[in-house]
Tab-separated table of C-alpha atoms in Angstrom:
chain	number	residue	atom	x	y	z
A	886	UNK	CA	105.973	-7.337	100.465
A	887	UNK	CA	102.555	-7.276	102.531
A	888	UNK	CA	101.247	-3.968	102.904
A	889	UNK	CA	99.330	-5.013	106.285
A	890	UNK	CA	101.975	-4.373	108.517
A	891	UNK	CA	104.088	-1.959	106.274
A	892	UNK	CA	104.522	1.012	108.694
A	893	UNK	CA	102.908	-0.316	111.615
A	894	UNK	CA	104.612	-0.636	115.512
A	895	UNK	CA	104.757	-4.293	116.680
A	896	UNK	CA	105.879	-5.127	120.329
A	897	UNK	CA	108.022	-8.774	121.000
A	898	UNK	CA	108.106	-9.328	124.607
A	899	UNK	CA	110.696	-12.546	125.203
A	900	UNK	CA	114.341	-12.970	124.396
A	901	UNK	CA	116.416	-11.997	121.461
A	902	UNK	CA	116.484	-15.631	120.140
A	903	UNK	CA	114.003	-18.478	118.887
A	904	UNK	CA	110.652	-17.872	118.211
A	905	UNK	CA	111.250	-13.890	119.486
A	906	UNK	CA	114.094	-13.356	116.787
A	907	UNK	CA	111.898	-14.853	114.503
A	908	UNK	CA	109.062	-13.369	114.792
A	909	UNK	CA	110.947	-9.904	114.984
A	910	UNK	CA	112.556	-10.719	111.719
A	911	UNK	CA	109.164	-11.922	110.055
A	912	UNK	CA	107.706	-8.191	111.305
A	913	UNK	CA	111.071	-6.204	109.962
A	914	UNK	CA	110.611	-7.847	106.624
A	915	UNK	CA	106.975	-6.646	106.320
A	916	UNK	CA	107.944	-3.354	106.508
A	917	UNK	CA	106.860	-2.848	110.260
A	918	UNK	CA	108.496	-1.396	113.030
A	919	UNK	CA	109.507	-3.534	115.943
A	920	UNK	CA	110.089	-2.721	119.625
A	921	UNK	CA	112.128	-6.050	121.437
A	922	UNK	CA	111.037	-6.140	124.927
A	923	UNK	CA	112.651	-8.550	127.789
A	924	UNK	CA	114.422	-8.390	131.245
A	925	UNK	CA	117.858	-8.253	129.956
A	926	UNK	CA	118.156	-5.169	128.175
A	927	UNK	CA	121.873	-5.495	127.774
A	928	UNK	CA	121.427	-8.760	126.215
A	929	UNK	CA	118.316	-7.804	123.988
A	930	UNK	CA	120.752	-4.752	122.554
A	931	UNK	CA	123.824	-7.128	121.529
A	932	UNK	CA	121.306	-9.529	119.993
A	933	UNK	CA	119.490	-6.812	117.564
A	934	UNK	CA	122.197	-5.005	117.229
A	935	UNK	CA	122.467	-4.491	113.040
A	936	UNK	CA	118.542	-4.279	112.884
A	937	UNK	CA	116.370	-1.821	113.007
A	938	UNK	CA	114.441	-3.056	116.236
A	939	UNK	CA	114.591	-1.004	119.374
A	940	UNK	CA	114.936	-2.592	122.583
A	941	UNK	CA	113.324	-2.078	125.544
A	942	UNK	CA	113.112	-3.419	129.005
A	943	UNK	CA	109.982	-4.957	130.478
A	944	UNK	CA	109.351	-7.452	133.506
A	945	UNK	CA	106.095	-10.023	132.654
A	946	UNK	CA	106.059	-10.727	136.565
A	947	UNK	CA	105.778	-6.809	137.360
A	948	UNK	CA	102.622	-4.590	136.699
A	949	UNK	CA	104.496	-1.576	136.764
A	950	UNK	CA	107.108	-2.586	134.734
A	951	UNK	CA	104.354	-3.332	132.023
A	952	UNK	CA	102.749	-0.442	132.534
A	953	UNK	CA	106.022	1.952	132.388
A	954	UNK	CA	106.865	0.129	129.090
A	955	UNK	CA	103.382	1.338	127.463
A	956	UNK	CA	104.274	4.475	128.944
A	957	UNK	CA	107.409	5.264	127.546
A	958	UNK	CA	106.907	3.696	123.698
A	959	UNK	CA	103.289	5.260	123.272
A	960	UNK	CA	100.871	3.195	121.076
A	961	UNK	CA	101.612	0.375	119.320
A	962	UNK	CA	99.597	-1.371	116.754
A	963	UNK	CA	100.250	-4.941	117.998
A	964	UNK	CA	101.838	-7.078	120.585
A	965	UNK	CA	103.118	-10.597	120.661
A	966	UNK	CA	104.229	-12.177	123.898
A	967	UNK	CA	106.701	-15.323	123.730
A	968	UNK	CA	107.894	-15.182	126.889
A	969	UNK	CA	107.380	-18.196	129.393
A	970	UNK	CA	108.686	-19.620	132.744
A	971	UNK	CA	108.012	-23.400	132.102
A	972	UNK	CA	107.220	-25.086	135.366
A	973	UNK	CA	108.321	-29.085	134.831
A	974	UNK	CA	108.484	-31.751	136.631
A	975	UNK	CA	105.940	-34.660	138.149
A	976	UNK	CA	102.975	-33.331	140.531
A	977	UNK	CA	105.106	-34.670	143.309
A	978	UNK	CA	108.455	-32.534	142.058
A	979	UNK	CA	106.493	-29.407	141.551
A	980	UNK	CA	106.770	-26.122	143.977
A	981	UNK	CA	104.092	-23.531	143.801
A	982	UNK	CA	106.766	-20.968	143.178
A	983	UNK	CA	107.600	-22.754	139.795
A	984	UNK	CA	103.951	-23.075	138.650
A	985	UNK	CA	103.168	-19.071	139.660
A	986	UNK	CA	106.137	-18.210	138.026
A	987	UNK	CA	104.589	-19.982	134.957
A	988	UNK	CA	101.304	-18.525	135.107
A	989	UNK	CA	103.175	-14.607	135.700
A	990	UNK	CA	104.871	-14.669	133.024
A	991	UNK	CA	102.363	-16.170	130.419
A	992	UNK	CA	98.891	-15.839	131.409
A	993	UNK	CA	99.330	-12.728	133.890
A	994	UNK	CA	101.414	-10.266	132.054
A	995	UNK	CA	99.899	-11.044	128.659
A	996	UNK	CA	96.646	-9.788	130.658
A	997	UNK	CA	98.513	-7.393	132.034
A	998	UNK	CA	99.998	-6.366	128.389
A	999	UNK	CA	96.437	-5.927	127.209
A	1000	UNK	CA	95.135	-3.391	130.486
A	1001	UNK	CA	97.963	-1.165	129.540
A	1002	UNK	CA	98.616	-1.323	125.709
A	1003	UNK	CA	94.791	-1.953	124.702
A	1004	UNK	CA	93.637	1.392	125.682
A	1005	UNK	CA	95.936	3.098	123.005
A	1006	UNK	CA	95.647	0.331	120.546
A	1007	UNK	CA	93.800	1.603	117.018
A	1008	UNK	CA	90.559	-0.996	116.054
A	1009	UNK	CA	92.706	-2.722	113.701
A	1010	UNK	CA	94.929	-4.074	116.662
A	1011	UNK	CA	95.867	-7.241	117.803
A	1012	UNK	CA	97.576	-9.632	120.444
A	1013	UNK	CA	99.078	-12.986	119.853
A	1014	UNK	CA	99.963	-14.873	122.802
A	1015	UNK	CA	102.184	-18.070	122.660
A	1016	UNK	CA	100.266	-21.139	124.344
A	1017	UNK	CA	101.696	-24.819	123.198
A	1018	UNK	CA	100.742	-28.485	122.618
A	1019	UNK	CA	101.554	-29.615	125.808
A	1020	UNK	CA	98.143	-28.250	126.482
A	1021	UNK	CA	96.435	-30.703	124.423
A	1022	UNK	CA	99.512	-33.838	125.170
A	1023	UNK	CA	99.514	-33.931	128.842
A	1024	UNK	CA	102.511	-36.252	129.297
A	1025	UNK	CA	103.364	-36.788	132.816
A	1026	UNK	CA	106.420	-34.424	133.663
A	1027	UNK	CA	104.307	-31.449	132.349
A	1028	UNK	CA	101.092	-30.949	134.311
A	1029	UNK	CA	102.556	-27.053	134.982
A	1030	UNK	CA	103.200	-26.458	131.356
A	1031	UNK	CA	99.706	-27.898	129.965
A	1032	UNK	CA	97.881	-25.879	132.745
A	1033	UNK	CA	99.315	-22.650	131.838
A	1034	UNK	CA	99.262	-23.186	128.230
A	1035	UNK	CA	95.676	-24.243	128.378
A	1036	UNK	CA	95.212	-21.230	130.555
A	1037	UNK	CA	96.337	-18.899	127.815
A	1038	UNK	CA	93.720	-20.826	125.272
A	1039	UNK	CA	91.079	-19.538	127.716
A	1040	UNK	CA	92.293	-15.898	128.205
A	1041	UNK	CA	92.533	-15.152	124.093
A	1042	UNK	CA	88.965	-16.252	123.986
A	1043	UNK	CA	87.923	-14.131	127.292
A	1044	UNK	CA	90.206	-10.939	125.576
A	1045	UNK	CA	89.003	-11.169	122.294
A	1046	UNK	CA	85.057	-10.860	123.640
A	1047	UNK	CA	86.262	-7.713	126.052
A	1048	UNK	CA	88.907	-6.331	123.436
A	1049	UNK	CA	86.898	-6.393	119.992
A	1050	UNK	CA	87.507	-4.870	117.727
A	1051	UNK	CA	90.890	-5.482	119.003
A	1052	UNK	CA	92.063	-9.182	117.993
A	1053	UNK	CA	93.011	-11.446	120.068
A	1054	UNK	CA	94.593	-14.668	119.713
A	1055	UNK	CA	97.250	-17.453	120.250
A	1056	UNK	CA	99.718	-19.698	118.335
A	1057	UNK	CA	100.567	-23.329	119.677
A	1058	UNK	CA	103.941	-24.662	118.931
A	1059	UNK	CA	104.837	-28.360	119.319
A	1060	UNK	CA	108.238	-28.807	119.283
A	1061	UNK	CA	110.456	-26.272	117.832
A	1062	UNK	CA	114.419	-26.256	117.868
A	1063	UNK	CA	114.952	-23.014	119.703
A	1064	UNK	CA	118.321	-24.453	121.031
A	1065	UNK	CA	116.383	-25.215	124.210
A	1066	UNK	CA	117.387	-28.669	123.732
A	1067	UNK	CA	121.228	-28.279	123.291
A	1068	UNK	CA	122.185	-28.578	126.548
A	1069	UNK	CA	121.231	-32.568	126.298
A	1070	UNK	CA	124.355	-32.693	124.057
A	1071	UNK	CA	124.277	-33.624	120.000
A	1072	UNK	CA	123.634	-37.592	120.640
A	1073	UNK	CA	120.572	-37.319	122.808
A	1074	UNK	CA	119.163	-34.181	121.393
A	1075	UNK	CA	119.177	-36.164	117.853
A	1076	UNK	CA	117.715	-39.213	119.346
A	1077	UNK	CA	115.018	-36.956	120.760
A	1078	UNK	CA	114.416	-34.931	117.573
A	1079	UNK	CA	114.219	-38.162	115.809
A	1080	UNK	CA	111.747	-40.126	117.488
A	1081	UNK	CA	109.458	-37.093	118.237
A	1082	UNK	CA	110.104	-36.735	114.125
A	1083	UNK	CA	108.930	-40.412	113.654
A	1084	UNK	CA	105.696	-39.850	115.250
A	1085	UNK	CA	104.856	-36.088	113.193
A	1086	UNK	CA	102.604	-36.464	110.584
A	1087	UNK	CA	104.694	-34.032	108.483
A	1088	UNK	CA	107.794	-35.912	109.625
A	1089	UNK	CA	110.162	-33.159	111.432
A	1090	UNK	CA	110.646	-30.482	114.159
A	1091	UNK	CA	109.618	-27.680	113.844
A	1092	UNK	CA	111.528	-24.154	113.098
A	1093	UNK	CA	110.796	-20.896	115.085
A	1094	UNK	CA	110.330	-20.097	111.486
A	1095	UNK	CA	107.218	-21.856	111.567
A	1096	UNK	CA	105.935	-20.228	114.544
A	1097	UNK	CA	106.897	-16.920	113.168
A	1098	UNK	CA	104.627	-17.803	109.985
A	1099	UNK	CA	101.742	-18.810	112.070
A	1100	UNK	CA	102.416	-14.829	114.191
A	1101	UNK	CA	102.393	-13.248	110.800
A	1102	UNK	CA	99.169	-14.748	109.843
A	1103	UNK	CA	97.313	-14.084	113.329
A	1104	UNK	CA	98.637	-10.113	113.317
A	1105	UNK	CA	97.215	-9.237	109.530
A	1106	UNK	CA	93.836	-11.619	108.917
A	1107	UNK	CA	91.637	-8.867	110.351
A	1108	UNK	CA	88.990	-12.183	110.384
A	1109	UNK	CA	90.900	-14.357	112.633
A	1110	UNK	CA	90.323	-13.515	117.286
A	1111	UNK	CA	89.753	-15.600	119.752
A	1112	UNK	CA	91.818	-18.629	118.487
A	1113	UNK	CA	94.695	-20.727	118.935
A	1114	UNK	CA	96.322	-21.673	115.904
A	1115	UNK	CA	98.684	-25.582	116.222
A	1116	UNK	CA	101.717	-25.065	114.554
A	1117	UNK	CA	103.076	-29.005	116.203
A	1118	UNK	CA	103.570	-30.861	112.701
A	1119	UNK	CA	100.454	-32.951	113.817
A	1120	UNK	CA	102.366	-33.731	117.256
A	1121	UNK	CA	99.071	-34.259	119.096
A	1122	UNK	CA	98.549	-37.483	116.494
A	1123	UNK	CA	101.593	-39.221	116.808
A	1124	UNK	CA	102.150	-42.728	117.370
A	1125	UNK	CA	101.890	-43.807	121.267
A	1126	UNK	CA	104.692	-46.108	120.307
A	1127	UNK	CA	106.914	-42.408	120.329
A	1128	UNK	CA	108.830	-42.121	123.573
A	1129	UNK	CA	107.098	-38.947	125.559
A	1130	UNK	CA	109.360	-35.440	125.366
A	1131	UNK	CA	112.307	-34.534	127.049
A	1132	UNK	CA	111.231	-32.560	130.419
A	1133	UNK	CA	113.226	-29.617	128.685
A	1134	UNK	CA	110.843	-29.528	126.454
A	1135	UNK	CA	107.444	-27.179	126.573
């Protein structure tokens, strides 16, 4: 076991599956103590029930939500946001409610996060923000998501200047089975997963496992702020021959 997060307080803002469980497991394992944060309380508390994460309820879209959150839990050593409000759809589908809702809940509050939790933070600190590769693979369909996830490749750079010594920095997932994609049903989620897995370099989709790595390694090299680490299996190099993603994809 790591020592670097052995007794320290990491915060998850996002839901209590996917990349969020994931990460929260990674932390638990290292020894650290986690605090699950999301709109759904009720939901949060059945899905960590049995581990020693604490739940808490937080609102990315609401400032005083945020800052009643750093309130109540005091300090914490680090945060990680994973939430997101993906806004899809072609420029002539898209409503500027969707698209603000994408930029409050993963450019915004991470800000947000980082007026009201840096302030308490020790020097040895950190945030890691969730962008994506949709940022770099603007396929039509996803103009909303590559803004805001390019968005959130500036705003880790901007941070980690104003922060420092506080880190700062993001991790870009390609695709990732979350279960995001069940809903297309088994056939056309596995003809998706296997063309996307065609075109990968290393060959598959991605685990929130993976993503959780990636978090583990931003939160303890005290070396690493201001950057966005890929975790896409290469996605941005694929073959154009690949059919683009599935709009329920971010």
């Amino acid at each position: 076991m790591s020592t670097d997060l052995k007794d320290k307080t990491v915060l998850v803002v996002g839901r209590g599956s996917g990349i969020a469980r994931a990460v929260s497991e990674a932390v638990l394992a290292e020894g650290a103590r986690v605090i699950a944060a999301g709109r759904d309380r009720a939901a949060l508390k059945d899905s960590y029930a049995g581990t020693d994460a604490t739940v808490a309820t937080v609102d990315l879209t609401d400032e005083g939500s945020i800052k009643a959150l750093a309130g109540a839990v005091g300090g914490v050593d680090h945060v990680v946001s994973t939430a997101s409000a993906r806004a899809r759809g072609l420029v002539g589908e898209l409503e500027p409610e969707a698209i603000l809702l994408s930029f409050h809940t993963k450019v915004v509050g991470p800000i947000m996060l980082a007026k009201h939790f840096a302030p308490t933070m020790p020097p040895g600190g950190s945030f890691v923000l969730l962008s994506g590769v949709a940022a770099l693979e603007p396929d039509p369909g996803f103009l909303g998501v590559a803004a805001t996830n390019g968005a959130v490749n500036t705003v880790v750079r901007s941070l980690a200047v104003e922060l420092a010594p506080i880190r700062v920095n993001a991790v870009s997932p390609g695709t990732i089975d979350t279960g995001a994609w069940d809903p297309l049903g088994e056939r056309k989620k596995a003809e998706l997963f296997a063309g996307l897995s065609a075109g990968n370099p290393t060959g598959r989709i991605g685990t929130p496992e993976d993503v959780a790595h990636a978090v583990l390694f931003a939160l303890t090299n005290t070396f690493l702020t201001g950057t966005c680490l890929p975790v896409d299996g290469g996605q941005p190099l694929r073959v154009a021959a690949v059919p683009t993603r599935s709009p329920v994809e971010g």
